PDB file of C-alpha atoms and ligand atoms in Angstrom:
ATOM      1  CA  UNK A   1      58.259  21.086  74.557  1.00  0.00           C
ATOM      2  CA  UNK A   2      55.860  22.603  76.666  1.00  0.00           C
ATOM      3  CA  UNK A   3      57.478  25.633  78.226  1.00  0.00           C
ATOM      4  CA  UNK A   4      54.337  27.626  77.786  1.00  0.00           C
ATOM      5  CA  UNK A   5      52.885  25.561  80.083  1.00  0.00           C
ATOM      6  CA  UNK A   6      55.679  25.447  82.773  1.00  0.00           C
ATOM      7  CA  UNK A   7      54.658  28.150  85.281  1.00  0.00           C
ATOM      8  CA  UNK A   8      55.218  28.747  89.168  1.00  0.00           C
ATOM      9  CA  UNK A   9      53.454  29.939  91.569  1.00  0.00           C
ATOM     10  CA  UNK A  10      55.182  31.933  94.245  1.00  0.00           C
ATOM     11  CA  UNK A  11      53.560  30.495  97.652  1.00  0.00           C
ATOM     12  CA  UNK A  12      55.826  28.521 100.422  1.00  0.00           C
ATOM     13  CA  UNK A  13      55.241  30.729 103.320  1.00  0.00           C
ATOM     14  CA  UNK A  14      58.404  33.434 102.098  1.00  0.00           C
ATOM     15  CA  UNK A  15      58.658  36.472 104.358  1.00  0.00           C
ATOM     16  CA  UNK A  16      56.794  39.587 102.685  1.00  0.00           C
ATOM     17  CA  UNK A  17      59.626  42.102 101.494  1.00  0.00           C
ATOM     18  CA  UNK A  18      58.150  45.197 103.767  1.00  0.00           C
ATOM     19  CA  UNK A  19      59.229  48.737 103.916  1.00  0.00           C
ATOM     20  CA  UNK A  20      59.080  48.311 107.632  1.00  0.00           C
ATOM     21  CA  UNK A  21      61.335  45.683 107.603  1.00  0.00           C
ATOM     22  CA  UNK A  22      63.439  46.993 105.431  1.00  0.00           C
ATOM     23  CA  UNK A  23      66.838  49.090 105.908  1.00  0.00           C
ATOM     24  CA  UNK A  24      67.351  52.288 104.468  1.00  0.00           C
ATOM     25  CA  UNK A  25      70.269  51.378 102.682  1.00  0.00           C
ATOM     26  CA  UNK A  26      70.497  48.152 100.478  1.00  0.00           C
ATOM     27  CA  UNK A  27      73.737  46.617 101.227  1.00  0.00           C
ATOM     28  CA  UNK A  28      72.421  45.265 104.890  1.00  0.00           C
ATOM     29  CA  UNK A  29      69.732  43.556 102.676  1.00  0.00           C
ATOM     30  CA  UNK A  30      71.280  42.445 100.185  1.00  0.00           C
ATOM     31  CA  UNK A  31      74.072  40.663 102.677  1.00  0.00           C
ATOM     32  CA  UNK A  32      71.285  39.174 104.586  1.00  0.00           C
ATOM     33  CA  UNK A  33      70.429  37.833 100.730  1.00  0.00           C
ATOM     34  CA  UNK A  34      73.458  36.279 100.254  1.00  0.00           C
ATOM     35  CA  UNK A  35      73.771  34.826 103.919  1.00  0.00           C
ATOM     36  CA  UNK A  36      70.045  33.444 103.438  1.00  0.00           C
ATOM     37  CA  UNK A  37      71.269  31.490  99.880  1.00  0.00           C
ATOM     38  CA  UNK A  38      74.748  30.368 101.550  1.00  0.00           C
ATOM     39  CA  UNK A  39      72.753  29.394 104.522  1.00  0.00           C
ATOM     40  CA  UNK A  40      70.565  27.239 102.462  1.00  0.00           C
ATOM     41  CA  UNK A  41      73.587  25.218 100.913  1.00  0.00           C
ATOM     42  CA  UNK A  42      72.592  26.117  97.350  1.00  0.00           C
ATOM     43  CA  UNK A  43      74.736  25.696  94.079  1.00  0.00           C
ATOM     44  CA  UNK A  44      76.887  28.467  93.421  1.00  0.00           C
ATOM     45  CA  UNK A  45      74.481  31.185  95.306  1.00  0.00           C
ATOM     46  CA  UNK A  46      76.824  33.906  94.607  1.00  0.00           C
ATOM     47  CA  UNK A  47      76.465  33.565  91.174  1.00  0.00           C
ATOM     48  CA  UNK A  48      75.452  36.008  88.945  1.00  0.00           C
ATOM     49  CA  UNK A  49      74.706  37.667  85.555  1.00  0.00           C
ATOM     50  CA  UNK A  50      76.766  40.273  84.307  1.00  0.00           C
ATOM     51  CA  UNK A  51      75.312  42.242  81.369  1.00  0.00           C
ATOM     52  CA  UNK A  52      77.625  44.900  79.572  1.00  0.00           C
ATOM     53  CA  UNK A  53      77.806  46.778  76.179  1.00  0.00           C
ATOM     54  CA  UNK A  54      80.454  47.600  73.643  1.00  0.00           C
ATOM     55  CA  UNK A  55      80.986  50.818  72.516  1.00  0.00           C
ATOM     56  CA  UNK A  56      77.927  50.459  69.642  1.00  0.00           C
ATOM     57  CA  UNK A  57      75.432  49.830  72.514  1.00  0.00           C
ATOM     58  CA  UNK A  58      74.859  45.343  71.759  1.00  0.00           C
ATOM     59  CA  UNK A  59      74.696  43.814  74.864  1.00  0.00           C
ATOM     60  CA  UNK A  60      76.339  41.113  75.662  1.00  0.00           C
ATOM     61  CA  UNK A  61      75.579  38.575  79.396  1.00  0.00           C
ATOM     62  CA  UNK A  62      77.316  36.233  80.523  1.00  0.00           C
ATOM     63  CA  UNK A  63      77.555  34.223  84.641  1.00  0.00           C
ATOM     64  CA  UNK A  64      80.086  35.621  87.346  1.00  0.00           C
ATOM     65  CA  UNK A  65      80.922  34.914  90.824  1.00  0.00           C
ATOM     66  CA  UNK A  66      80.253  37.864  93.519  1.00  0.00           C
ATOM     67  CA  UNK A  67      83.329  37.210  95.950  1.00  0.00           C
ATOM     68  CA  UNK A  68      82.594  40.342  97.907  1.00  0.00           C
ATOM     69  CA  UNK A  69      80.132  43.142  98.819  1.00  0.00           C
ATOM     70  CA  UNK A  70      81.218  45.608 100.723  1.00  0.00           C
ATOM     71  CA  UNK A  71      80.597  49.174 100.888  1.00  0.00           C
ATOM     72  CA  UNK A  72      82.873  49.829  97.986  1.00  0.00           C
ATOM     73  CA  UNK A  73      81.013  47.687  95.774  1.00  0.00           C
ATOM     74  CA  UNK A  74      80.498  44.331  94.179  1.00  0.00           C
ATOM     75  CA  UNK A  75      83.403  42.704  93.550  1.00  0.00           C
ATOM     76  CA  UNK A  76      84.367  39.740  90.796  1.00  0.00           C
ATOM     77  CA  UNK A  77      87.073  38.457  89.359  1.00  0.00           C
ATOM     78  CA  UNK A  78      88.180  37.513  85.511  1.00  0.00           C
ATOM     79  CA  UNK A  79      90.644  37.359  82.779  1.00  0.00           C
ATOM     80  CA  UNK A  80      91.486  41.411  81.787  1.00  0.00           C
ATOM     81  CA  UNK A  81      91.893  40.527  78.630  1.00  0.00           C
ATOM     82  CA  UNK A  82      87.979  38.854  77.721  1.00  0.00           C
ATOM     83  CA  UNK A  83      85.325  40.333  75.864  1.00  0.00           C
ATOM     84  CA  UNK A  84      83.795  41.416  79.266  1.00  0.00           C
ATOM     85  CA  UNK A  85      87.042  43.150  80.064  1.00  0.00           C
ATOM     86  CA  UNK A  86      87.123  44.987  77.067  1.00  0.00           C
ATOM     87  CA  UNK A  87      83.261  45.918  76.809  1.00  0.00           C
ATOM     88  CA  UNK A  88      83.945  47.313  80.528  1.00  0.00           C
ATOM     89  CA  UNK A  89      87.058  49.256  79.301  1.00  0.00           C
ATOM     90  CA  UNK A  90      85.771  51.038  76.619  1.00  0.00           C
ATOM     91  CA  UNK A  91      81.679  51.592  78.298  1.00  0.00           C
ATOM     92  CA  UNK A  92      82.466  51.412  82.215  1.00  0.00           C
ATOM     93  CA  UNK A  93      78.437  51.004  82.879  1.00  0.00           C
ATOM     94  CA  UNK A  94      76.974  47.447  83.586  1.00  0.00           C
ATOM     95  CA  UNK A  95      74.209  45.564  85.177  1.00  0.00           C
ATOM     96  CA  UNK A  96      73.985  42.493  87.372  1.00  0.00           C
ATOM     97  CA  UNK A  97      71.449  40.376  88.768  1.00  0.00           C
ATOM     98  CA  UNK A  98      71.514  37.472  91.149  1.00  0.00           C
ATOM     99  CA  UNK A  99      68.652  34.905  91.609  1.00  0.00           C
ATOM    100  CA  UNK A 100      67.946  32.515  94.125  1.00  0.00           C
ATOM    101  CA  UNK A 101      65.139  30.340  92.835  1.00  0.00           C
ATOM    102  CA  UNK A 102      64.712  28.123  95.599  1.00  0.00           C
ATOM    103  CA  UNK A 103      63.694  31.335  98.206  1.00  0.00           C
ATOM    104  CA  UNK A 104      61.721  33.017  95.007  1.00  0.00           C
ATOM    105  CA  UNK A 105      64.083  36.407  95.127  1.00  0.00           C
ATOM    106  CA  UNK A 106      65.891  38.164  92.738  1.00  0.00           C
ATOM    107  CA  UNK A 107      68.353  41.565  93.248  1.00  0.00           C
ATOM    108  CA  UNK A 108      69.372  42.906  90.091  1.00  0.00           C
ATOM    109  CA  UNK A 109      71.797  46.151  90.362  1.00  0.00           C
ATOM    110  CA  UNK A 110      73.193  48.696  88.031  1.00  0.00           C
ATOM    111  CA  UNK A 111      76.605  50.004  88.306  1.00  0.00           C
ATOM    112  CA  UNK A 112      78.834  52.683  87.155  1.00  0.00           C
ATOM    113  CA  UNK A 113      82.642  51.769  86.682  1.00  0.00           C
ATOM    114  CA  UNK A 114      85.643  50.408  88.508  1.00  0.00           C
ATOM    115  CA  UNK A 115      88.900  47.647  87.706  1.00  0.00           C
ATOM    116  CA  UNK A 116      90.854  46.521  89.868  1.00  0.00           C
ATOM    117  CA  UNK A 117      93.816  43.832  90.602  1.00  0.00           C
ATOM    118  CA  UNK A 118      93.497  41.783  94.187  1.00  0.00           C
ATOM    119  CA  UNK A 119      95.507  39.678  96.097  1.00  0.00           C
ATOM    120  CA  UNK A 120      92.747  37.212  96.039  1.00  0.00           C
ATOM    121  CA  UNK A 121      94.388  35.420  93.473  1.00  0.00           C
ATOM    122  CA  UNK A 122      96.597  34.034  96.538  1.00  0.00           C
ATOM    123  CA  UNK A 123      93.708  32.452  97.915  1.00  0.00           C
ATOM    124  CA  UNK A 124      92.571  30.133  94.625  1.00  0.00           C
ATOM    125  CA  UNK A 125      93.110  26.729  94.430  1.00  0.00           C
ATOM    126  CA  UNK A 126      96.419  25.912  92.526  1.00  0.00           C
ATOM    127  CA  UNK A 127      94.714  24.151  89.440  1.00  0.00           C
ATOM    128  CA  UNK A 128      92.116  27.388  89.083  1.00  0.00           C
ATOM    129  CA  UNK A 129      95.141  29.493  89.213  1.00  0.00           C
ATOM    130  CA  UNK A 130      97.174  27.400  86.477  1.00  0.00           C
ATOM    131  CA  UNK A 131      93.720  27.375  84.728  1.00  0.00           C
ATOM    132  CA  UNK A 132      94.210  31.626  84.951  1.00  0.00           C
ATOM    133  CA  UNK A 133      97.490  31.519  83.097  1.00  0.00           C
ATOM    134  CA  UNK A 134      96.618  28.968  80.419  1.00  0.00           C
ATOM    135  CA  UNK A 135      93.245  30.249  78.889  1.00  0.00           C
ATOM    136  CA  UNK A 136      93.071  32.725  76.533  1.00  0.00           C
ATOM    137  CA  UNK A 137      89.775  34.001  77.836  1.00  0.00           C
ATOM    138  CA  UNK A 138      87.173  34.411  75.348  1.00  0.00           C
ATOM    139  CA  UNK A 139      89.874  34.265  71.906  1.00  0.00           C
ATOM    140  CA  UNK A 140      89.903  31.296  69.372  1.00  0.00           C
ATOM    141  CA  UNK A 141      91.351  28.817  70.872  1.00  0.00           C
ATOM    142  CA  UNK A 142      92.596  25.760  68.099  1.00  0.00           C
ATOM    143  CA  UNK A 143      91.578  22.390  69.838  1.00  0.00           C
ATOM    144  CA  UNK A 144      90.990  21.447  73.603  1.00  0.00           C
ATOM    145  CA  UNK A 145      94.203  19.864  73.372  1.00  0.00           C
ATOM    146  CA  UNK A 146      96.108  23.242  73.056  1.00  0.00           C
ATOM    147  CA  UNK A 147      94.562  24.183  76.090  1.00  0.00           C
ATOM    148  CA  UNK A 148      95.730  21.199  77.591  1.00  0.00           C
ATOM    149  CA  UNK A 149      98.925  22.072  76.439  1.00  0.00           C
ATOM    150  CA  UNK A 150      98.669  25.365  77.672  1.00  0.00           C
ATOM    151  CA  UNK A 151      97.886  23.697  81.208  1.00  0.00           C
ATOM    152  CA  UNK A 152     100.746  21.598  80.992  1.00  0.00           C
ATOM    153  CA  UNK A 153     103.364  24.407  80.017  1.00  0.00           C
ATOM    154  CA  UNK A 154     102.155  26.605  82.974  1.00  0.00           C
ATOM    155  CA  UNK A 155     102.457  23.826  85.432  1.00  0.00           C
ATOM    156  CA  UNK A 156     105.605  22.853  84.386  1.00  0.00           C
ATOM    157  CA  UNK A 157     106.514  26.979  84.655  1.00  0.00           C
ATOM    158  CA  UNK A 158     105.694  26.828  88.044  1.00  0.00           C
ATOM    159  CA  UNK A 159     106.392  23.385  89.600  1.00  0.00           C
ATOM    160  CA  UNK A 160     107.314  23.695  93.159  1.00  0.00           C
ATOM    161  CA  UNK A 161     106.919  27.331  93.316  1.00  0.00           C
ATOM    162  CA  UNK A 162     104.197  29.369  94.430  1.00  0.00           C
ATOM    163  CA  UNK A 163     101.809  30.678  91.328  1.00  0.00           C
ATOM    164  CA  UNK A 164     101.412  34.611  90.512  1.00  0.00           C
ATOM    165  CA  UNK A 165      98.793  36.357  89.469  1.00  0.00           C
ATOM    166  CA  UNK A 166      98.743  36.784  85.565  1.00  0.00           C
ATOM    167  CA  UNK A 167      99.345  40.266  84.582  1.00  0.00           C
ATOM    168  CA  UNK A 168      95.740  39.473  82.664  1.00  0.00           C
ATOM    169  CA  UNK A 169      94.123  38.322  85.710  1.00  0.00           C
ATOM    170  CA  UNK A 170      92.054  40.744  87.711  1.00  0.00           C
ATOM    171  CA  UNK A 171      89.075  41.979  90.096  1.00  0.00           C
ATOM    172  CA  UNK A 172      86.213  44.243  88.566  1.00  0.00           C
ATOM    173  CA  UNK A 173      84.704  46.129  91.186  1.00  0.00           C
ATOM    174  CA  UNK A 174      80.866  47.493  89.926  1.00  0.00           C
ATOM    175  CA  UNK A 175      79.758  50.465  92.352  1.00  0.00           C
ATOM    176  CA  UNK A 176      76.357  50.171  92.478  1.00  0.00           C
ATOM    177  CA  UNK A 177      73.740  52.959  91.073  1.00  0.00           C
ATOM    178  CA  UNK A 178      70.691  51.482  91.980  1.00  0.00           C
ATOM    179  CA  UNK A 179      69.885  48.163  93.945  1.00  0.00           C
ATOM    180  CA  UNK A 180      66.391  46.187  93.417  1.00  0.00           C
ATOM    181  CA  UNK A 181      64.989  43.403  95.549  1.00  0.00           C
ATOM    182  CA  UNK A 182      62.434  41.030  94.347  1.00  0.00           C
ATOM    183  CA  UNK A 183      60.623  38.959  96.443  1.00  0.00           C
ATOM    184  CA  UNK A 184      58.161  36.197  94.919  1.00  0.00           C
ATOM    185  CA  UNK A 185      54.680  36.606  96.368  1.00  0.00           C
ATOM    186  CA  UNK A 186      51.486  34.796  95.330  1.00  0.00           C
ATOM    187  CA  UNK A 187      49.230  35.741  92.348  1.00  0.00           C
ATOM    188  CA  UNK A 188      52.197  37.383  90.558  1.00  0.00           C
ATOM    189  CA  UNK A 189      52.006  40.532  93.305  1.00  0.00           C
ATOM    190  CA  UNK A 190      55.474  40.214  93.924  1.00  0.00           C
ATOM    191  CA  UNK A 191      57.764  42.999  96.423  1.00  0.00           C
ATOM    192  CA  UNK A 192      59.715  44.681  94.633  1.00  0.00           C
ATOM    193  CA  UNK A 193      61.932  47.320  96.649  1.00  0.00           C
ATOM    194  CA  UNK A 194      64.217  49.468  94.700  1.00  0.00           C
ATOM    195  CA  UNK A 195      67.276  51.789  95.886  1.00  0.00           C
ATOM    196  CA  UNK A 196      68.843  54.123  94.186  1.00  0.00           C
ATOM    197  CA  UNK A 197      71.534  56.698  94.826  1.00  0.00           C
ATOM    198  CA  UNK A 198      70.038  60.392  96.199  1.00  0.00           C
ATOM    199  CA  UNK A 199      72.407  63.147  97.515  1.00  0.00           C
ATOM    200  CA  UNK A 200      74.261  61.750 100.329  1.00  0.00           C
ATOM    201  CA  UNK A 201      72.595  58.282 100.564  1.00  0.00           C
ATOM    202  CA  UNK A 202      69.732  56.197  99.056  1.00  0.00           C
ATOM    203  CA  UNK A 203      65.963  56.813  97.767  1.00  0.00           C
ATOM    204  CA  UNK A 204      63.778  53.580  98.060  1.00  0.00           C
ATOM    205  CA  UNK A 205      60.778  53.275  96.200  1.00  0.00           C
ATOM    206  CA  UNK A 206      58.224  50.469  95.655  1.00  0.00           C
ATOM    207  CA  UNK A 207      57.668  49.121  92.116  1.00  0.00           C
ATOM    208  CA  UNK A 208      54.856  47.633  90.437  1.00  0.00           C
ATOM    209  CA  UNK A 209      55.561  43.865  89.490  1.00  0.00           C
TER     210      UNK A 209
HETATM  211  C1  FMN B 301      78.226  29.638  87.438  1.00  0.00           C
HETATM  212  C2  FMN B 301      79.299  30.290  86.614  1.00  0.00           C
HETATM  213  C3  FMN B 301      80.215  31.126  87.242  1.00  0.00           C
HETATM  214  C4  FMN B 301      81.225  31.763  86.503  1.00  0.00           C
HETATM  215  N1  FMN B 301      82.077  32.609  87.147  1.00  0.00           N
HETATM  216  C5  FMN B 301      83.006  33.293  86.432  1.00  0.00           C
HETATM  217  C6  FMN B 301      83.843  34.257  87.069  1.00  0.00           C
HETATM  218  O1  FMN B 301      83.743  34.523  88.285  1.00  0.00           O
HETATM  219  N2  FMN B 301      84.759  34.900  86.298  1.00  0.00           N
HETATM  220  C7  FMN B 301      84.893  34.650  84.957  1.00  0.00           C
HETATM  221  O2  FMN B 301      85.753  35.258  84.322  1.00  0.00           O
HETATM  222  N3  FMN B 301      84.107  33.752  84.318  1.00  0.00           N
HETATM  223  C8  FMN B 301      83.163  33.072  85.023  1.00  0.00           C
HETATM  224  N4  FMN B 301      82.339  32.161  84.391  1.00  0.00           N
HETATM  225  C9  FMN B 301      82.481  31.999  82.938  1.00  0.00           C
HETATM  226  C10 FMN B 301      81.762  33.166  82.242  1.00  0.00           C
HETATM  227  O3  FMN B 301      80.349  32.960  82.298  1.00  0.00           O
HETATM  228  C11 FMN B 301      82.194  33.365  80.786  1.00  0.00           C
HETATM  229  O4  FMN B 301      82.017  32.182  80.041  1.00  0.00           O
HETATM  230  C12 FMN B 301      83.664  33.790  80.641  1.00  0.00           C
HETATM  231  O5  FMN B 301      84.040  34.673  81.684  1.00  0.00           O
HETATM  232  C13 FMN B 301      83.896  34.478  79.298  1.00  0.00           C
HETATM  233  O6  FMN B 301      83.013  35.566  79.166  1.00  0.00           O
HETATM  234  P1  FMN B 301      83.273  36.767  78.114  1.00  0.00           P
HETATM  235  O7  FMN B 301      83.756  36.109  76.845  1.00  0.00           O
HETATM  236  O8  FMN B 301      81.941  37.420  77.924  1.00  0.00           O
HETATM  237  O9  FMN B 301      84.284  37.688  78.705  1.00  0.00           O
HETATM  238  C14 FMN B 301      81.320  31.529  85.102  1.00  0.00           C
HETATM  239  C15 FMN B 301      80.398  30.667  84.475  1.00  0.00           C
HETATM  240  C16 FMN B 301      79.413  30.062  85.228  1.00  0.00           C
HETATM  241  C17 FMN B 301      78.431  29.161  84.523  1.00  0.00           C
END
């Protein structure tokens, strides 16, 4: 192994992340972001890392889709019932960050609380809604094959009918605190523009990187 020695350097002609070319407010950035990585036909480019706590402070991270940001929020979706679910229940205060290797940025948020149910669970495909009502999210489960089984039981509940949202089944929506943008520049000088929540709108500052 010689991950010491694996390093990167941040050149390829990126555009600068400027204060003059940058809006007031972070959710016009952080769309263009996201339309940049769709644009570019990466892997999953909405997803992200979703850190939260439980009520003695351990951390605990695990991947998430984003499947909306809006001005209400950020906006995934997940079994109500999994550790993440109950870590948000009982300490409604989390953090996030997306990364898009390929364009050398990174936008990591913090958010304050927020659950709720959507009717995007219309819009899933079938097997990924079956796939809602047979796993026990993040419990024991005894062998794959009881999840199979689980699988099978579900679509045999709900052959030739339409499939419901579980009651367990939900959206999170994280209202962000703060917003920062992080874009790769050469000789480790990266941008790094954060906003954060001042009466009535948004301070933006410049970090060191
Ligand atoms: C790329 C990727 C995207 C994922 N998206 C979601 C998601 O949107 N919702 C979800 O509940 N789990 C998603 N997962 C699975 C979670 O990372 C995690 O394993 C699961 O939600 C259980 O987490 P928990 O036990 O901490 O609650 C994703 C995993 C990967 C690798």
């Amino acid at each position: 192994m010689t991950l010491a020695r694996v390093r990167r350097e941040y050149r390829g002609g990126f555009p600068a992340l400027l204060e003059s070319r940058a809006p007031a407010a972070p959710l016009p950035l952080l769309r263009r972001w996201l339309r940049d990585a769709l644009h570019h036909g990466f892997l999953e480019p909405n997803a992200m890392t979703l850190a939260t706590v439980d009520t003695r402070g351990r951390p605990r991270a695990r991947m998430v889709l984003l499947k909306q940001a809006d001005a209400r929020g950020l906006t995934f979706y997940s079994n109500l019932e999994s550790a993440k679910a109950r870590e948000l229940d009982g300490q409604p205060h989390a953090a996030l960050v997306l990364w898009w290797p390929e364009l050398h940025r990174q936008v990591r948020v913090a958010r304050v609380s927020a659950v709720e149910s959507d009717a995007y669970f219309a819009t899933r495909p079938r097997g990924a809604q079956l796939g809602a009502w047979a796993s026990p999210q993040s419990r024991v489960v005894r062998s794959r094959a009881a999840l199979e089984r689980n699988l099978a039981a579900a679509r045999a509940r709900f052959e030739g009918k339409d499939v419901p949202r579980p009651p367990h089944w939900g959206g999170f929506r994280l209202v962000p605190r703060a917003i920062e943008f992080w874009q790769g520049r050469p000789d480790r000088m990266h941008d790094r523009l954060r906003y954060a929540r001042a009466a009535g709108g948004w301070r933006r500052t410049r970090l060191g990187p």
